[in-house]
Coordinates of C-alpha atoms and ligand atoms in Angstrom, one line a residue:
M186 CA 13.9 -5.4 -25.4
I187 CA 11.0 -7.7 -25.0
E188 CA 7.6 -5.9 -25.2
G189 CA 3.9 -6.5 -24.7
S190 CA 3.7 -8.8 -21.7
V191 CA 3.6 -6.4 -18.7
L192 CA 1.3 -3.5 -17.7
I193 CA 2.4 -1.1 -14.9
V194 CA -0.5 0.8 -13.4
G195 CA 0.7 4.1 -11.8
S196 CA 3.8 6.2 -12.4
G197 CA 4.6 7.3 -8.8
P198 CA 7.9 6.3 -7.4
S199 CA 6.9 2.6 -7.2
G200 CA 5.7 2.4 -10.9
L201 CA 8.8 4.3 -12.1
A202 CA 11.1 2.0 -10.1
A203 CA 9.3 -1.1 -11.5
A204 CA 9.8 0.2 -15.0
I205 CA 13.5 0.8 -14.4
A206 CA 13.9 -2.6 -12.7
L207 CA 12.3 -4.3 -15.7
G208 CA 14.0 -2.1 -18.4
K209 CA 17.4 -2.7 -16.9
Q210 CA 16.9 -6.4 -17.5
G211 CA 15.7 -6.0 -21.1
V212 CA 11.9 -6.0 -20.7
K213 CA 9.7 -3.1 -21.7
A214 CA 6.3 -2.6 -20.1
R215 CA 3.4 -0.3 -20.9
I216 CA 3.0 2.2 -18.1
V217 CA -0.2 4.1 -17.6
D218 CA -1.3 6.8 -15.1
S219 CA -4.7 8.4 -14.6
A220 CA -3.1 11.8 -13.8
S221 CA -2.3 14.3 -16.5
G222 CA 1.3 14.9 -15.2
P223 CA 3.6 14.1 -12.4
A224 CA 2.6 15.3 -8.9
E225 CA 4.4 18.6 -8.1
S226 CA 4.1 18.5 -4.2
S227 CA 7.0 17.5 -2.1
R228 CA 5.4 14.6 0.0
A229 CA 8.0 11.9 1.0
L230 CA 11.2 13.6 1.9
A231 CA 13.6 10.9 3.1
V232 CA 15.6 8.9 0.6
Q233 CA 17.1 6.1 2.7
A234 CA 20.7 4.8 2.2
R235 CA 19.4 1.5 0.7
S236 CA 17.4 3.3 -1.9
L237 CA 20.6 5.3 -2.8
E238 CA 22.4 2.0 -3.2
I239 CA 19.7 0.7 -5.5
F240 CA 20.0 4.0 -7.5
D241 CA 23.8 3.4 -7.6
L242 CA 23.1 -0.1 -9.1
W243 CA 20.9 1.6 -11.7
G244 CA 23.5 4.3 -12.4
I245 CA 21.4 7.2 -11.4
V246 CA 22.6 7.9 -7.9
D247 CA 24.6 11.0 -8.7
D248 CA 21.6 12.7 -10.3
V249 CA 19.6 12.1 -7.1
T250 CA 22.3 13.0 -4.6
S251 CA 23.3 16.2 -6.5
R252 CA 19.7 17.5 -6.0
G253 CA 19.3 16.6 -2.3
L254 CA 20.7 17.5 1.1
P255 CA 22.4 14.9 3.2
M256 CA 20.9 14.7 6.7
H257 CA 23.7 13.5 9.0
G258 CA 21.8 13.0 12.3
V259 CA 18.6 13.2 14.3
R260 CA 18.2 14.9 17.7
L261 CA 15.3 14.2 20.0
Y262 CA 14.4 16.7 22.7
G263 CA 12.4 16.1 25.9
E264 CA 9.4 18.1 27.1
D265 CA 11.9 20.3 29.1
K266 CA 13.8 21.0 25.8
R267 CA 16.7 18.9 27.0
L268 CA 18.5 16.8 24.4
L269 CA 17.4 13.2 25.0
V270 CA 18.9 11.3 22.1
Q271 CA 21.3 12.1 19.3
M272 CA 21.5 9.6 16.5
R273 CA 24.5 10.0 14.1
L274 CA 24.1 8.5 10.7
G275 CA 27.8 8.9 9.6
E276 CA 28.7 5.4 10.9
L277 CA 26.2 3.6 8.5
P278 CA 28.2 0.9 6.7
T279 CA 27.6 2.3 3.2
R280 CA 28.9 4.7 0.7
Y281 CA 25.8 6.9 1.5
P282 CA 26.0 7.3 5.3
Y283 CA 23.1 9.7 5.7
M284 CA 19.4 10.2 4.9
L285 CA 19.1 12.2 1.8
S286 CA 16.5 14.9 2.1
L287 CA 14.8 15.4 -1.3
P288 CA 11.2 16.3 -2.1
Q289 CA 9.4 13.3 -3.7
S290 CA 8.6 15.4 -6.8
E291 CA 12.4 15.8 -7.4
T292 CA 13.1 12.1 -6.9
E293 CA 10.4 11.3 -9.4
K294 CA 11.9 13.7 -11.9
V295 CA 15.2 11.7 -11.9
L296 CA 13.3 8.5 -12.2
I297 CA 11.1 9.8 -15.0
D298 CA 14.2 10.9 -17.0
H299 CA 15.7 7.4 -16.6
V300 CA 12.5 5.7 -17.5
K301 CA 12.4 7.7 -20.7
E302 CA 16.1 6.9 -21.4
L303 CA 15.2 3.3 -21.2
G304 CA 12.7 3.9 -24.0
F305 CA 9.4 3.8 -22.0
N306 CA 6.5 6.1 -22.7
I307 CA 4.4 7.1 -19.7
E308 CA 0.8 7.1 -21.0
R309 CA -0.8 9.9 -19.0
D310 CA -4.6 10.6 -18.6
T311 CA -5.1 6.8 -18.9
E312 CA -6.9 5.1 -16.0
L313 CA -7.2 1.4 -15.4
T314 CA -10.9 0.8 -14.8
D315 CA -11.3 -3.0 -15.0
I316 CA -9.2 -6.1 -14.7
D317 CA -10.0 -9.8 -15.1
F318 CA -7.3 -12.4 -14.8
D319 CA -7.1 -16.1 -15.2
S320 CA -4.2 -18.6 -15.3
E321 CA -3.2 -17.4 -18.8
G322 CA -3.2 -13.6 -18.5
C323 CA -5.0 -10.4 -17.6
M324 CA -7.7 -8.6 -19.6
V325 CA -7.8 -4.9 -18.7
K326 CA -9.9 -1.9 -19.6
L327 CA -8.2 1.5 -19.9
Q328 CA -10.1 4.7 -20.0
K329 CA -8.5 7.9 -21.5
S330 CA -9.6 11.3 -20.2
N331 CA -10.8 12.2 -23.8
G332 CA -13.4 9.4 -23.5
E333 CA -11.5 6.8 -25.6
Q334 CA -11.6 3.2 -24.2
E335 CA -9.3 0.4 -24.8
E336 CA -9.4 -3.3 -23.9
A337 CA -6.0 -5.0 -23.9
R338 CA -4.5 -8.3 -22.8
F339 CA -1.2 -8.6 -20.8
Q340 CA 0.6 -11.6 -19.2
W341 CA 1.2 -9.7 -16.0
V342 CA -0.1 -6.5 -14.3
I343 CA 1.9 -4.6 -11.7
G344 CA -0.4 -2.4 -9.5
C345 CA 1.6 0.7 -8.4
D346 CA -1.5 2.8 -8.2
G347 CA -1.1 4.0 -4.6
A348 CA -3.0 3.8 -1.4
H349 CA -6.5 3.8 -3.0
S350 CA -5.4 1.2 -5.5
T351 CA -8.0 0.1 -8.1
V352 CA -5.8 -2.9 -9.0
R353 CA -5.9 -4.0 -5.4
R354 CA -9.7 -3.6 -5.2
L355 CA -10.4 -5.3 -8.5
S356 CA -8.1 -8.2 -7.6
H357 CA -10.1 -8.6 -4.3
A358 CA -7.1 -8.2 -2.0
E359 CA -8.0 -7.5 1.6
F360 CA -6.3 -4.4 3.0
E361 CA -6.5 -5.0 6.7
G362 CA -5.3 -2.5 9.3
K363 CA -6.2 0.6 11.2
E364 CA -6.6 4.3 10.9
Y365 CA -4.8 6.4 13.5
P366 CA -6.9 8.7 15.8
Q367 CA -4.9 11.7 14.8
Q368 CA -3.7 13.6 11.7
F369 CA -0.3 15.0 10.8
L370 CA 0.4 18.5 9.7
L371 CA 3.2 18.8 7.0
A372 CA 4.6 22.2 6.1
D373 CA 7.7 23.2 4.1
V374 CA 8.9 26.5 5.6
R375 CA 12.0 28.6 6.2
I376 CA 13.3 28.4 9.8
N377 CA 16.0 30.6 11.3
W378 CA 17.4 29.2 14.6
P379 CA 20.8 28.5 16.2
L380 CA 20.4 24.7 16.0
A381 CA 22.7 22.4 14.1
P382 CA 22.0 22.5 10.3
N383 CA 21.8 19.3 8.2
E384 CA 20.2 17.4 11.2
A385 CA 16.6 16.6 12.0
H386 CA 15.3 18.1 15.3
I387 CA 12.4 16.4 17.0
F388 CA 10.6 18.2 19.9
T389 CA 8.2 16.6 22.3
A390 CA 5.5 18.3 24.3
P391 CA 2.4 17.2 26.2
E392 CA 0.3 18.2 23.2
G393 CA 2.3 16.0 20.8
I394 CA 5.5 16.1 18.7
L395 CA 7.0 18.6 16.3
A396 CA 9.7 17.3 13.9
C397 CA 11.8 19.6 11.7
F398 CA 13.7 18.0 8.8
P399 CA 16.2 20.1 6.8
M400 CA 15.5 20.4 3.0
P401 CA 17.5 21.6 0.1
G402 CA 17.4 25.4 -0.5
G403 CA 17.3 26.4 3.2
Y404 CA 13.8 25.1 4.0
Y405 CA 12.6 22.7 6.7
R406 CA 9.8 20.2 6.6
V407 CA 7.8 20.6 9.8
V408 CA 5.7 17.6 10.8
A409 CA 3.4 17.7 13.8
N410 CA 0.6 15.5 15.0
K411 CA -2.8 17.0 16.0
P412 CA -6.3 15.8 16.8
K413 CA -8.2 14.6 13.8
G414 CA -10.9 17.1 12.8
E415 CA -13.1 17.3 9.7
T416 CA -11.2 17.7 6.5
E417 CA -9.5 21.0 7.1
P418 CA -7.9 23.4 4.7
A419 CA -4.1 23.1 4.3
P420 CA -2.3 24.6 7.3
D421 CA -1.2 28.2 7.0
I422 CA 2.0 29.9 8.4
D423 CA 0.1 31.0 11.6
E424 CA -0.8 27.5 12.5
V425 CA 2.8 26.4 11.9
R426 CA 4.0 29.3 14.1
R427 CA 1.6 28.4 16.8
L428 CA 2.7 24.8 16.9
M429 CA 6.3 25.8 16.9
T430 CA 5.7 28.2 19.8
T431 CA 4.0 25.6 22.0
R432 CA 6.2 22.6 21.1
G433 CA 9.4 23.8 19.5
P434 CA 12.6 25.4 20.6
K435 CA 12.8 28.7 22.6
E436 CA 14.4 30.7 19.7
F437 CA 13.2 30.5 16.2
Q438 CA 11.8 32.6 13.3
V439 CA 9.6 30.9 10.7
D440 CA 8.3 32.2 7.4
D441 CA 7.9 31.5 3.7
L442 CA 5.4 28.6 3.6
K443 CA 6.1 26.8 0.3
W444 CA 3.8 23.7 0.6
S445 CA 1.5 22.3 3.4
S446 CA -0.9 19.5 3.8
N447 CA -2.9 17.7 6.5
F448 CA -2.1 14.0 6.3
F449 CA -4.3 11.2 7.7
I450 CA -2.4 8.0 8.5
H451 CA -3.3 4.4 8.4
A452 CA -1.3 1.2 8.9
R453 CA -2.5 -1.4 6.4
L454 CA -1.0 -4.4 4.6
V455 CA -2.4 -6.8 2.0
E456 CA -2.4 -10.5 2.9
S457 CA -0.2 -11.3 -0.1
M458 CA 1.6 -9.0 -2.6
Q459 CA 0.7 -11.3 -5.5
R460 CA -2.9 -12.3 -6.6
G461 CA -2.4 -14.7 -9.5
R462 CA -1.0 -12.7 -12.4
V463 CA -1.3 -9.4 -10.5
F464 CA 1.4 -7.9 -8.3
L465 CA 0.9 -5.1 -5.8
V466 CA 3.9 -2.7 -5.2
G467 CA 4.4 0.3 -2.9
D468 CA 1.4 2.0 -1.3
A469 CA -1.0 -0.3 -3.2
A470 CA 0.3 -3.1 -0.9
H471 CA 1.2 -1.3 2.3
I472 CA 0.6 2.1 4.0
H473 CA 1.9 3.3 7.3
S474 CA 2.8 6.2 9.4
P475 CA 5.4 8.6 7.9
A476 CA 7.5 8.2 11.1
L477 CA 11.0 6.8 10.1
G478 CA 10.5 8.0 6.5
Q479 CA 9.9 4.5 4.9
G480 CA 6.9 5.1 2.6
M481 CA 8.5 5.8 -0.8
N482 CA 11.6 3.7 0.0
T483 CA 9.7 0.5 0.6
G484 CA 7.9 0.8 -2.8
I485 CA 11.3 1.3 -4.5
Q486 CA 12.7 -1.8 -2.8
D487 CA 9.5 -3.8 -3.8
A488 CA 10.0 -2.9 -7.4
A489 CA 13.7 -3.8 -7.4
N490 CA 12.9 -7.2 -5.9
L491 CA 10.1 -7.9 -8.4
G492 CA 11.7 -6.5 -11.6
W493 CA 14.5 -9.0 -12.2
K494 CA 12.3 -12.0 -11.3
L495 CA 9.5 -10.9 -13.7
A496 CA 12.1 -10.2 -16.4
L497 CA 13.5 -13.7 -16.2
V498 CA 10.0 -15.2 -16.5
V499 CA 9.0 -12.9 -19.4
K500 CA 12.2 -13.9 -21.2
G501 CA 11.2 -17.5 -20.8
L502 CA 14.3 -18.3 -18.7
A503 CA 12.6 -19.1 -15.4
S504 CA 9.3 -20.6 -14.6
E505 CA 6.4 -18.6 -13.0
A506 CA 7.2 -20.3 -9.6
L507 CA 10.0 -17.8 -9.2
L508 CA 7.5 -15.0 -8.9
E509 CA 6.1 -16.4 -5.6
S510 CA 9.3 -15.3 -4.0
Y511 CA 8.3 -11.7 -4.5
S512 CA 5.7 -11.8 -1.8
N513 CA 7.6 -14.4 0.2
E514 CA 10.5 -12.0 0.5
R515 CA 8.9 -8.6 0.6
W516 CA 5.8 -9.3 2.8
P517 CA 7.7 -10.0 6.0
V518 CA 9.8 -6.8 5.4
E519 CA 6.6 -4.7 5.1
R520 CA 5.1 -6.3 8.2
G521 CA 8.2 -5.3 10.1
V522 CA 8.0 -1.8 8.7
L523 CA 4.4 -1.5 9.8
S524 CA 5.2 -2.5 13.4
Q525 CA 8.3 -0.4 13.6
T526 CA 6.6 2.7 12.3
D527 CA 3.5 2.1 14.5
F528 CA 5.7 1.7 17.7
T529 CA 7.7 4.8 16.8
T530 CA 4.6 6.9 16.2
R531 CA 3.1 5.9 19.6
V532 CA 6.3 6.4 21.5
M533 CA 7.1 9.8 19.8
D534 CA 3.7 11.3 20.4
G535 CA 3.6 10.0 24.0
E536 CA -0.1 9.1 23.5
N537 CA -0.1 7.8 27.1
R538 CA 2.2 8.2 30.0
F539 CA 3.7 4.8 29.5
F540 CA 4.9 5.7 26.0
A541 CA 6.0 9.1 27.2
W542 CA 8.1 7.3 29.9
L543 CA 9.6 5.0 27.3
R544 CA 10.5 7.9 25.2
D545 CA 11.9 10.2 27.9
L546 CA 13.7 7.8 30.2
I547 CA 14.2 4.4 28.5
A548 CA 15.0 5.4 24.9
P549 CA 18.0 7.5 25.8
V550 CA 19.5 4.7 27.9
I551 CA 18.8 2.0 25.3
L552 CA 20.0 4.1 22.4
A553 CA 23.2 5.0 24.2
N554 CA 24.2 1.4 23.6
K555 CA 26.3 1.4 20.4
R556 CA 25.0 -2.0 19.1
V557 CA 21.4 -1.0 19.7
S558 CA 21.8 2.4 18.0
A559 CA 23.7 0.8 15.1
H560 CA 20.8 -1.7 14.7
V561 CA 18.2 1.1 14.7
R562 CA 20.2 3.1 12.2
E563 CA 20.5 0.1 9.9
L564 CA 16.8 -0.7 10.1
V565 CA 15.7 2.9 9.3
S566 CA 18.2 3.2 6.4
E567 CA 16.8 -0.2 5.2
L568 CA 20.4 -1.5 4.9
A569 CA 19.4 -4.2 7.4
V570 CA 16.7 -5.5 5.0
G571 CA 17.6 -8.9 3.8
Y572 CA 16.1 -12.2 2.6
T573 CA 18.1 -14.7 4.5
D574 CA 15.1 -16.9 5.1
S575 CA 14.0 -16.8 1.5
P576 CA 13.3 -20.1 -0.2
I577 CA 15.3 -18.9 -3.2
V578 CA 18.5 -18.2 -1.3
L579 CA 21.2 -20.9 -0.8
P580 CA 22.3 -21.2 2.8
Y581 CA 26.0 -21.3 3.5
K582 CA 27.8 -22.8 6.5
G583 CA 31.2 -21.1 6.1
D584 CA 32.4 -18.1 7.9
L585 CA 31.4 -14.7 6.3
P586 CA 30.8 -11.2 7.7
F587 CA 27.4 -11.4 6.0
K588 CA 24.8 -14.1 5.2
P589 CA 23.5 -15.1 1.8
G590 CA 20.2 -13.2 1.4
E591 CA 21.8 -10.0 2.8
R592 CA 22.7 -7.0 0.6
L593 CA 26.2 -7.1 -1.0
P594 CA 28.4 -4.5 0.7
D595 CA 30.2 -2.3 -1.8
A596 CA 34.0 -2.6 -2.2
T597 CA 36.7 -1.3 -4.5
V598 CA 38.9 -3.3 -6.9
T599 CA 41.3 -2.2 -9.5
K600 CA 40.9 -2.6 -13.3
N601 CA 43.7 -1.7 -15.6
G602 CA 45.2 0.5 -12.9
H603 CA 41.9 2.3 -12.1
D604 CA 39.7 1.9 -9.1
I605 CA 36.2 0.5 -9.8
R606 CA 33.5 -0.3 -7.3
L607 CA 31.6 -3.6 -7.2
Y608 CA 28.3 -1.6 -7.5
E609 CA 29.6 -0.1 -10.7
L610 CA 30.4 -3.6 -12.0
L611 CA 26.9 -4.8 -11.1
R612 CA 25.2 -2.3 -13.4
D613 CA 25.2 -4.7 -16.3
P614 CA 22.0 -6.8 -16.5
G615 CA 21.6 -10.3 -15.0
H616 CA 23.3 -12.1 -12.1
H617 CA 27.0 -11.5 -11.4
L618 CA 29.4 -14.1 -10.2
L619 CA 32.4 -12.9 -8.3
L620 CA 35.3 -15.4 -8.3
M621 CA 37.9 -14.7 -5.6
A622 CA 40.8 -17.0 -6.5
D623 CA 44.3 -16.6 -7.9
Q624 CA 43.8 -19.5 -10.4
W625 CA 40.5 -20.5 -11.7
T626 CA 39.2 -21.3 -15.2
D627 CA 35.9 -23.0 -16.0
P628 CA 34.1 -21.4 -18.9
Q629 CA 31.2 -24.0 -18.3
V630 CA 29.6 -22.0 -15.5
T631 CA 28.2 -19.3 -17.8
A632 CA 26.2 -21.9 -19.7
I633 CA 24.0 -22.5 -16.7
F634 CA 22.4 -19.1 -16.9
N635 CA 22.5 -18.9 -20.6
G636 CA 24.4 -15.6 -20.8
E637 CA 22.3 -14.0 -18.0
M638 CA 25.3 -13.9 -15.8
T639 CA 28.6 -11.9 -15.9
V640 CA 31.6 -13.5 -14.4
H641 CA 34.2 -11.3 -12.6
S642 CA 37.5 -12.9 -11.8
I643 CA 39.3 -11.2 -9.0
R644 CA 43.0 -11.8 -8.3
R645 CA 45.2 -10.8 -5.5
K646 CA 48.4 -10.1 -7.5
T647 CA 49.1 -8.3 -10.7
S648 CA 50.4 -10.6 -13.4
D649 CA 50.7 -10.6 -17.2
E650 CA 47.8 -12.9 -17.7
A651 CA 44.5 -11.6 -18.9
L652 CA 43.9 -10.0 -15.5
V653 CA 40.5 -8.4 -15.2
L654 CA 40.2 -7.2 -11.6
Q655 CA 42.6 -7.0 -8.8
D656 CA 42.0 -6.9 -5.0
S657 CA 44.6 -4.1 -4.7
K658 CA 43.2 -2.7 -1.4
G659 CA 42.5 -6.1 0.2
E660 CA 38.8 -5.1 0.6
I661 CA 37.6 -8.2 -1.2
V662 CA 39.6 -10.7 0.9
S663 CA 38.4 -9.1 4.1
L664 CA 34.8 -9.3 2.9
F665 CA 34.7 -12.8 1.4
G666 CA 37.9 -14.6 2.3
W667 CA 39.7 -16.2 -0.6
D668 CA 39.2 -19.2 -3.0
C669 CA 35.5 -18.7 -3.0
A670 CA 32.7 -17.5 -5.2
C671 CA 29.7 -15.2 -4.6
L672 CA 26.6 -15.0 -6.8
I673 CA 24.9 -11.6 -6.7
R674 CA 21.3 -11.2 -7.8
P675 CA 20.3 -8.2 -10.0
D676 CA 18.8 -6.4 -7.0
G677 CA 22.2 -6.4 -5.3
Y678 CA 21.5 -9.2 -2.7
V679 CA 23.7 -12.3 -2.3
G680 CA 22.0 -15.3 -3.7
A681 CA 24.6 -18.0 -3.0
V682 CA 28.2 -18.4 -1.9
S683 CA 30.5 -21.4 -2.3
G684 CA 34.1 -22.6 -2.1
I685 CA 35.9 -22.2 -5.4
A686 CA 35.9 -25.9 -6.1
D687 CA 32.1 -26.0 -5.8
V688 CA 31.1 -23.2 -8.1
G689 CA 29.5 -25.5 -10.7
S690 CA 27.3 -27.3 -8.1
M691 CA 26.4 -24.1 -6.3
L692 CA 25.2 -22.6 -9.6
E693 CA 23.2 -25.6 -10.5
E694 CA 21.5 -25.7 -7.1
Y695 CA 20.8 -22.0 -7.1
S696 CA 19.4 -22.1 -10.6
R697 CA 17.0 -24.9 -9.5
K698 CA 16.0 -22.8 -6.5
I699 CA 15.1 -19.8 -8.7
H700 CA 13.3 -22.1 -11.1
V701 CA 15.6 -21.5 -14.1
I702 CA 14.2 -23.6 -17.0
P703 CA 16.9 -25.9 -18.3
T704 CA 18.1 -25.0 -21.8
A705 CA 16.8 -28.1 -23.5
M706 CA 13.3 -27.6 -22.1
R707 CA 13.4 -24.0 -23.1
S708 CA 14.1 -24.7 -26.8
K709 CA 11.4 -27.4 -26.7
A710 CA 8.9 -24.9 -25.3
S711 CA 9.7 -22.3 -28.0
L712 CA 9.2 -24.9 -30.7
M713 CA 5.7 -25.7 -29.6
Ligands
LIG237 C1 0.4 14.7 1.4 C2 1.3 13.5 1.5 C3 2.4 13.6 2.3 C4 3.3 12.5 2.4 N1 4.4 12.6 3.2 C5 5.2 11.5 3.3 C6 6.3 11.6 4.1 O1 6.6 12.6 4.8 N2 7.2 10.5 4.2 C7 6.9 9.3 3.6 O2 7.6 8.4 3.7 N3 5.8 9.2 2.8 C8 4.9 10.3 2.7 N4 3.9 10.2 1.9 C9 3.6 8.9 1.2 C10 4.4 8.8 -0.1 O3 4.1 9.9 -0.9 C11 4.0 7.5 -0.7 O4 4.5 6.4 0.1 C12 4.5 7.3 -2.1 O5 4.1 8.2 -3.0 C13 4.1 5.9 -2.6 O6 4.5 5.8 -4.0 P1 3.6 4.9 -5.0 O7 4.2 5.0 -6.3 O8 3.4 3.5 -4.4 O9 2.2 5.5 -5.0 P2 1.7 7.0 -5.5 O10 2.8 7.9 -5.3 O11 0.4 7.3 -4.8 O12 1.5 6.8 -7.0 C14 0.3 6.2 -7.5 C15 0.1 6.6 -9.0 O13 -0.9 5.8 -9.5 C16 -1.8 6.6 -10.3 N5 -3.1 5.9 -10.3 C17 -4.0 5.8 -9.3 N6 -5.0 5.0 -9.7 C18 -4.8 4.7 -11.0 C19 -5.6 4.0 -12.0 N7 -6.7 3.4 -11.7 N8 -5.1 3.9 -13.2 C20 -3.9 4.5 -13.6 N9 -3.2 5.2 -12.7 C21 -3.6 5.3 -11.4 C22 -1.8 8.0 -9.6 O14 -2.2 9.0 -10.5 C23 -0.3 8.1 -9.1 O15 0.5 8.7 -10.1 C24 3.0 11.3 1.7 C25 1.9 11.2 0.9 C26 1.0 12.3 0.8 C27 -0.2 12.2 -0.1

């Protein structure tokens, strides 16, 4: 592990994910948090399918799914209690075709355990109070709750310090956007009713919406919009009951309030997610309405995108120019999330008759179309997120069911007679090169990435040669075709694809794109 170059500020889901993404690639960061312990409240509930896939690549997905409750669908009811739309998640093209319901505090517990396993120490009661950066590094001031102060220098700072980010303020990043003229009530309660379990139920009424999401342990998260008042105390069970009576189903019993909060929402996004040697990740860079359950998930995806790039730079294998692709790739995704969540919030609460008309009459017709509903499902699950227009992805003119820059779909191959998934193979650090050809040998290719790439040769037939992987189910050939190569980035996205004869030139071109420093220059730099 390389230590001493990176400071992560904040140990919420974004900071923890940033630590894992770096740690997996052999770079250890200092991680500080002003709070004395992890937050205990449930907050973000939805873990989207793409986050589960990232957790799969990190080898922690079973710890997450075993604690949560898979939500298999969403039902939207009109003002007359008629079912308007039913969205089934079971057809999502992933090993995790659902939205996992898990309180954020539980997701954080799994991430914390893994951060510790990787050898990180979370320094609690330690607040970043000042930061000054130039082209060489960042000077920061850390203040402990016992009064101790420390000044320290880092090459890079990752600001994961949430919606009120000090790192964002001190790096003078604008946080443009708007505040919504309403607030949301959140309450975790028990509900008894005859409605389908393991599905979310969203009710609309002239006064606003009421959404009920199933949670582990027989609870539901109730979310309702209401007019913004002064700061009010956390809602009590009577307020939840009142809202359910006016907006909810005809039959229900509600009790046992476990947690509740009033939640003010904003839609804001920084101009760029990088300010020199400072990166902004998660809520520090973008905040939006909780509609569609994107909040925590986007922060995890930001961290997965930044982690491998920063690790290559810290290890001296790529130049700093690679880091510009973090904001280039993630900013357009966040802009899309802001507009999708904004549109959904306005349509769902029917803030005017036009939006109510869209919701009640147009949405059911549009969403009855299979292609449209598949697209919406894949957007919400974040499986549709990709970087096909990224300057560091190599375009490919051949015929494939996916484009370079999109996530690699999982598939099963056989190793020594046992099934193994591609996502399990990708858990080793660095890039992964999949070679789909019955005959191919060129040990030269690994030299380009200087050991930062694992090569997986996949054959169609069993033979006595040193066979590593076999496409025994034909999943690989249907995904990629044959006699070709596919280069996978450490965050599980396809970086480049080529015919088998062009692997060498593809790797050279890709390594130029991601600013890999040629070996000779690297050794010269380390001699200086
Ligand atoms: C009441 C509530 C309900 C929510 N409900 C939902 C929901 O239903 N769905 C949804 O998608 N999202 C929801 N969210 C939002 C979701 O919780 C966030 O999107 C998510 O926590 C973002 O993670 P993060 O790591 O970026 O930031 P945070 O979780 O905010 O973590 C930031 C961390 O940085 C630390 N920190 C702050 N300043 C400093 C400093 N100067 N120095 C050191 N450490 C610092 C903090 O102590 C904290 O641990 C909710 C949030 C709240 C507050």
